[in-house]
GROMACS .gro file of C-alpha atoms in nm:
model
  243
    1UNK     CA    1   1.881  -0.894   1.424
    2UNK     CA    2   1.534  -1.034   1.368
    3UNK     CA    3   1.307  -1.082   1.594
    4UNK     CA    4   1.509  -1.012   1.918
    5UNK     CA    5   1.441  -0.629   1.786
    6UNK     CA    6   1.157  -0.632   1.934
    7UNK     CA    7   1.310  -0.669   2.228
    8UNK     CA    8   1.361  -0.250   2.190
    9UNK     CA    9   1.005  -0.213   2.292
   10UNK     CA   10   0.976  -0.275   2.630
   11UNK     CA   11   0.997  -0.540   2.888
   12UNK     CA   12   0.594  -0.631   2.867
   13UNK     CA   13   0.603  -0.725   2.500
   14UNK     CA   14   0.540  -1.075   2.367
   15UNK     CA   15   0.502  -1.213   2.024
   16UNK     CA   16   0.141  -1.411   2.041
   17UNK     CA   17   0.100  -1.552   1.636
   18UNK     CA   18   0.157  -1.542   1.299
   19UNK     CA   19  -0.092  -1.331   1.052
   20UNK     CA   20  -0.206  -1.423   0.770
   21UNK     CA   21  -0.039  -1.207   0.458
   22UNK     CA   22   0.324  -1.201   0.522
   23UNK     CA   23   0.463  -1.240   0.178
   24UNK     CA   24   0.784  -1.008   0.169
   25UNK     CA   25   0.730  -0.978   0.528
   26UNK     CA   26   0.690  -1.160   0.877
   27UNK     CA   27   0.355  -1.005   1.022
   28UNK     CA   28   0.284  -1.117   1.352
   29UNK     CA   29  -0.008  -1.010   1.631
   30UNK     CA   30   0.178  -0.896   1.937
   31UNK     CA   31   0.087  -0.739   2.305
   32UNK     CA   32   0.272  -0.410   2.380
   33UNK     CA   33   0.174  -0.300   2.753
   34UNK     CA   34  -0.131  -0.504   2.762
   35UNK     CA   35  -0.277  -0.406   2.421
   36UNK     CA   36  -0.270  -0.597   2.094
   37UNK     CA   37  -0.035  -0.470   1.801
   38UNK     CA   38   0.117  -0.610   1.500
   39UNK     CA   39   0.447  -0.612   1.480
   40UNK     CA   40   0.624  -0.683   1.089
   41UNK     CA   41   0.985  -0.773   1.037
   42UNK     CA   42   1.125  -0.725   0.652
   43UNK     CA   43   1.442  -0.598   0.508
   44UNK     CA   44   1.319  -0.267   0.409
   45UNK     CA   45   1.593   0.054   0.482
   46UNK     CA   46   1.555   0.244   0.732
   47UNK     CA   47   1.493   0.590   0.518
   48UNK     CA   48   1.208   0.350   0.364
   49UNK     CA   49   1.041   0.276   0.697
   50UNK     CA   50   1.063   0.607   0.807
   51UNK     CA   51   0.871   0.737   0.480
   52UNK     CA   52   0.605   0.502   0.578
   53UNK     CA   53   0.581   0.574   0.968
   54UNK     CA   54   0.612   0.960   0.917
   55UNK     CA   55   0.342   0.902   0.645
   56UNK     CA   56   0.101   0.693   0.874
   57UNK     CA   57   0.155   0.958   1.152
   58UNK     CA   58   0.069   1.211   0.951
   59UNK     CA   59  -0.266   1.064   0.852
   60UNK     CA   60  -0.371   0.945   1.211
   61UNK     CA   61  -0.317   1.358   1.268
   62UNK     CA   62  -0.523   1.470   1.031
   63UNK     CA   63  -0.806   1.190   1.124
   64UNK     CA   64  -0.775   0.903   0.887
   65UNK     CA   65  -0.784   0.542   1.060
   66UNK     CA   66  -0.449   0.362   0.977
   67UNK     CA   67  -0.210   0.117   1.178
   68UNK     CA   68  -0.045   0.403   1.414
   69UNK     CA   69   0.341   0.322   1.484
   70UNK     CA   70   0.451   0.255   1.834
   71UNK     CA   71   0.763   0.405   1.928
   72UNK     CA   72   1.039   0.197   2.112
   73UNK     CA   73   1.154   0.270   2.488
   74UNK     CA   74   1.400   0.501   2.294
   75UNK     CA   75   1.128   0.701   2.065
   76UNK     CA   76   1.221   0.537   1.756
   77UNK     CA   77   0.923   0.435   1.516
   78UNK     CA   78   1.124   0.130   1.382
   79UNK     CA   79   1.440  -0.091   1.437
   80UNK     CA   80   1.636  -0.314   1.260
   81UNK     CA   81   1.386  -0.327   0.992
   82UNK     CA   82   1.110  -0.428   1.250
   83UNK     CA   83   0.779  -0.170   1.304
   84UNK     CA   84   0.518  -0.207   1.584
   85UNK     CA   85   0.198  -0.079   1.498
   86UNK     CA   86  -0.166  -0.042   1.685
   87UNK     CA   87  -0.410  -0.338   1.591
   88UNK     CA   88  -0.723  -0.199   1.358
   89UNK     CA   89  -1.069  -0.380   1.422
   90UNK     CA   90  -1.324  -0.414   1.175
   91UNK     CA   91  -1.454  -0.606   0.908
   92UNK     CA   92  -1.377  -0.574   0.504
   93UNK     CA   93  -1.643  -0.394   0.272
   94UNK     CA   94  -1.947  -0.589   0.128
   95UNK     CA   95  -2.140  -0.413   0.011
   96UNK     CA   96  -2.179  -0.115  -0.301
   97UNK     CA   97  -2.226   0.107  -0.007
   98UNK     CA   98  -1.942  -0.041   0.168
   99UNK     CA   99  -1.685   0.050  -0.124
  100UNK     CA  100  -1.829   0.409  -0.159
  101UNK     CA  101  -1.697   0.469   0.158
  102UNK     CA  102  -1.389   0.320   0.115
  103UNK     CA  103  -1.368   0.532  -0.206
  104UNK     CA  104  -1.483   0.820  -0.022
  105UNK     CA  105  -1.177   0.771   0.267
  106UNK     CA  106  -0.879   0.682  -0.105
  107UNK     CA  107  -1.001   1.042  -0.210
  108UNK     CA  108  -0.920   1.197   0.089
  109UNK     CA  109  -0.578   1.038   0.186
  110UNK     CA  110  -0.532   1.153  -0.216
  111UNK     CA  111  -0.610   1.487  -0.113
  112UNK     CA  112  -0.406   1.497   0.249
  113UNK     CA  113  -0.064   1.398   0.019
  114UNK     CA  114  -0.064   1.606  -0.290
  115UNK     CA  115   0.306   1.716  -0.297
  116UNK     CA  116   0.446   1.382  -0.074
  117UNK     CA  117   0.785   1.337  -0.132
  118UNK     CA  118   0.846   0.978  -0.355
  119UNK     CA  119   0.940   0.674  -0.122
  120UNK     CA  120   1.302   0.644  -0.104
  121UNK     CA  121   1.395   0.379  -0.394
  122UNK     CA  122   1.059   0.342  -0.541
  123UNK     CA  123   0.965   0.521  -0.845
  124UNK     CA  124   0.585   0.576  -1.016
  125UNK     CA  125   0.464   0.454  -1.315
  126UNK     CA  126   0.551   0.754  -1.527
  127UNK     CA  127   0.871   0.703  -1.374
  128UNK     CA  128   0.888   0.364  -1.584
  129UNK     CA  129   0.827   0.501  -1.873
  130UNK     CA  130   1.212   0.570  -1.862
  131UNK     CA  131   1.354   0.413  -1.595
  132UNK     CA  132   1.417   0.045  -1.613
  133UNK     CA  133   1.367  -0.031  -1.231
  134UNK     CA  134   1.249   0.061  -0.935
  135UNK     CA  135   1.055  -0.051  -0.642
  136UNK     CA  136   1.053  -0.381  -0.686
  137UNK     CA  137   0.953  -0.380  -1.058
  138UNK     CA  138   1.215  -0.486  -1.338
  139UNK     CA  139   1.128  -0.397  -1.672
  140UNK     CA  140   1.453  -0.557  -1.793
  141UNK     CA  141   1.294  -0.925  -1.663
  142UNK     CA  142   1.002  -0.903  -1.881
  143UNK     CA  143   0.969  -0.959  -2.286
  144UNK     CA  144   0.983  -0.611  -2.441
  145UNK     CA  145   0.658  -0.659  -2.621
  146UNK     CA  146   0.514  -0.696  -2.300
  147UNK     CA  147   0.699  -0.376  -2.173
  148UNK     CA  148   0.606  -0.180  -2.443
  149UNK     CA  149   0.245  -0.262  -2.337
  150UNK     CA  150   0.268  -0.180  -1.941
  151UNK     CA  151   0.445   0.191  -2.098
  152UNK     CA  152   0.163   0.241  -2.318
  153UNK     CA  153  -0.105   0.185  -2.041
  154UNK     CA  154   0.112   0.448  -1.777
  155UNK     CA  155   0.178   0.686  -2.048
  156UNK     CA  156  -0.201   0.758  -2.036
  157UNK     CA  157  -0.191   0.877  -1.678
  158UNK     CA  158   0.122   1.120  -1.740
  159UNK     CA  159  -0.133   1.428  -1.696
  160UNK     CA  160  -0.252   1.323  -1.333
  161UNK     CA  161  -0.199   1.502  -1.056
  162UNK     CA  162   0.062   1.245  -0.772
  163UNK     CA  163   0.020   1.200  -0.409
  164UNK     CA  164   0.038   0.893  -0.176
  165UNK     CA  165  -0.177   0.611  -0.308
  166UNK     CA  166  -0.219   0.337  -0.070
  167UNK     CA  167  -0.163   0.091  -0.332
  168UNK     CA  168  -0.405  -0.228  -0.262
  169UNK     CA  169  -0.721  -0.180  -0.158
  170UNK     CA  170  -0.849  -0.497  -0.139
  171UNK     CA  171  -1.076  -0.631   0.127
  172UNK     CA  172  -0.771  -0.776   0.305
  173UNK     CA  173  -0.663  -0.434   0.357
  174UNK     CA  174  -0.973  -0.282   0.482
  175UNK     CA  175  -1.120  -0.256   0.844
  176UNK     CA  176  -1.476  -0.080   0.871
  177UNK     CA  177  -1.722  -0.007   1.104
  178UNK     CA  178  -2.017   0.191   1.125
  179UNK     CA  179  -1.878   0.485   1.178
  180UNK     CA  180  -1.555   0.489   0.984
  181UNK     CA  181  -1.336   0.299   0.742
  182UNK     CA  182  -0.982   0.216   0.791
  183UNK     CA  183  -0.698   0.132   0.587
  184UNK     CA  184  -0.459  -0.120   0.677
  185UNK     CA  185  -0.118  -0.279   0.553
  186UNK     CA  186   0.073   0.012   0.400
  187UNK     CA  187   0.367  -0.187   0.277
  188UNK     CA  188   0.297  -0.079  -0.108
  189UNK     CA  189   0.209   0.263  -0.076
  190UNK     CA  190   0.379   0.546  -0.240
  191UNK     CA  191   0.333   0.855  -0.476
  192UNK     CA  192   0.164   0.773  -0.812
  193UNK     CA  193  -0.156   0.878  -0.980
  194UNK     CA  194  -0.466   0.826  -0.781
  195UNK     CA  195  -0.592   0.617  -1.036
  196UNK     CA  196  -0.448   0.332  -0.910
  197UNK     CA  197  -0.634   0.321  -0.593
  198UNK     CA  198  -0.949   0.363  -0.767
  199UNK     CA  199  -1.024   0.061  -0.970
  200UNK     CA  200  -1.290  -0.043  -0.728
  201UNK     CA  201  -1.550  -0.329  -0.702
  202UNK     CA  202  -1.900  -0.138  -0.825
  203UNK     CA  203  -1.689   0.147  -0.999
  204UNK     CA  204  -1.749   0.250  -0.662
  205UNK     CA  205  -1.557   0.616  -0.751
  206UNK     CA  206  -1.793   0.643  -1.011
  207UNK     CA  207  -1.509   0.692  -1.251
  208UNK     CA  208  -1.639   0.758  -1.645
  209UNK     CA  209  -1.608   0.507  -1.865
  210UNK     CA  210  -1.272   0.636  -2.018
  211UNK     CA  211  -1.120   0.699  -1.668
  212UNK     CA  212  -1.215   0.382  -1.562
  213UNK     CA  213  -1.047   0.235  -1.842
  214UNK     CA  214  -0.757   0.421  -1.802
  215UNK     CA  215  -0.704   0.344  -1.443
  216UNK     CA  216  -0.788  -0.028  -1.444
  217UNK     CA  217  -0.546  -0.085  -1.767
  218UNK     CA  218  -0.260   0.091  -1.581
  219UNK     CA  219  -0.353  -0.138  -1.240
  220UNK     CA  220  -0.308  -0.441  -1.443
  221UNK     CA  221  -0.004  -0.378  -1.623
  222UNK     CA  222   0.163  -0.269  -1.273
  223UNK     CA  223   0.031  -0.582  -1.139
  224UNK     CA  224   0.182  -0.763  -1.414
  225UNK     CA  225   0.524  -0.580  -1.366
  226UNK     CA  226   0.573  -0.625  -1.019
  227UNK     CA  227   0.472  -1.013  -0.988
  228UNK     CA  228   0.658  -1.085  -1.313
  229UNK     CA  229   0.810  -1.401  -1.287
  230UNK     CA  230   0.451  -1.579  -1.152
  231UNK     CA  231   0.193  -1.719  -1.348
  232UNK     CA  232  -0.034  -1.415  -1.215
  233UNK     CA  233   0.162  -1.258  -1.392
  234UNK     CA  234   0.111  -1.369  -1.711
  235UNK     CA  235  -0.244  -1.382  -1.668
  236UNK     CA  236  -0.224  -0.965  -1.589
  237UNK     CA  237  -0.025  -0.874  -1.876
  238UNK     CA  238  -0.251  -1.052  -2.136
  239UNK     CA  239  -0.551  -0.857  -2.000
  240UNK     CA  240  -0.317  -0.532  -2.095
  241UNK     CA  241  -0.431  -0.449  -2.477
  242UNK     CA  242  -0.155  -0.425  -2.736
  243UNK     CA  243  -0.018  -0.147  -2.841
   0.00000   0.00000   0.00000
């Protein structure tokens, strides 16, 4: 349907621009009765979206900042692959101190989603070690020396405890202000080892130097896996050490 899904919200909703970010997606700033949203139109199923707007509901309940859904005039949180969500304000970290707290806020969505169900169709690293695809990873694309590399770096995290990660926490992705630290764009997120999340600028989670090794090896060789076919790519799976 596209964009006339939005359409579903109300009469006093209008489509304003384009944002900057929309790879897989169309993200656009929109104004739902009066306030500012942003609206994103992809191909993603519905059980999918619902993981992800039952997920950010959740979080909003238990006092995280995140892009709330909107519902539609009918009380659905999504429709015909399109989601509404409440704009975020703020600016991305800076500082050391900055990315403490943004550490401080990963730790306690990682706490709030021990036990989440997987998102429908996506599977977790240690889930790779196995399967062959999933998310939007295939392991069958890539050279099998370079496979055998991404395994060996996951296989170190098969010990760790799973719940939601959010899956890129760049700046990008980040809204603070003084008082709290929001997370934005949600489109990656689902259950892995925290370690992913944690790779941060400063070793902000004051990881060891063992954990931090662990968790920035397995970063990069899932970064390598799901952009394979870019030079990025490449680039990622070279800094993954042999095995």
């Amino acid at each position: 349907m596209g964009w006339e899904a939005l359409e579903q919200w109300g009469e006093d909703v209008a489509r304003i621009e384009p944002l900057v970010g929309g790879v897989v997606n169309e993200v656009w700033s929109v104004r739902v009765d009066g306030q500012d949203a942003v609206a994103r139109l992809g191909s993603r199923s519905d059980a999918d979206l619902a993981w992800e707007t039952d997920l950010l509901r959740y979080l909003d309940r238990q006092g995280l900042t995140v892009p709330v859904p909107i519902a539609t005039t009918s009380g659905r949180f999504f429709a015909d692959g399109l989601v509404v969500m409440s704009y975020v304000e703020g600016e991305p970290p800076e500082t050391e101190a900055d990315w403490r707290r943004v550490a401080d806020t990963l730790r306690q969505l990682h706490r709030l989603t021990q036990g989440w169900p997987q998102r429908p169709g996506w599977r977790s690293s240690t889930d790779l070690l196995h399967a062959e695809t999933g998310t939007m990873i295939d392991l069958g694309a890539m050279p099998p020396e370079g496979v055998a590399r991404c395994r060996a770096a996951w296989a170190r995290l098969t010990d760790r405890q799973t719940c939601v990660i959010h899956g890129d926490p760049t700046p990008g992705n980040i809204r603070m202000t003084a008082d709290r630290v929001a997370l934005i764009d949600w489109d990656g997120s689902h259950v892995d080892a925290a370690d992913f999340d944690l790779v941060l600028p400063h070793n902000a989670a004051d990881l060891g130097d063992s954990e931090h090794d662990i968790a920035a090896q397995a970063f990069t060789a899932w970064d390598a896996a799901l952009c394979w076919g870019h030079e990025f790519a490449v680039e990622q799976l070279a800094a993954v050490r042999a095995v």
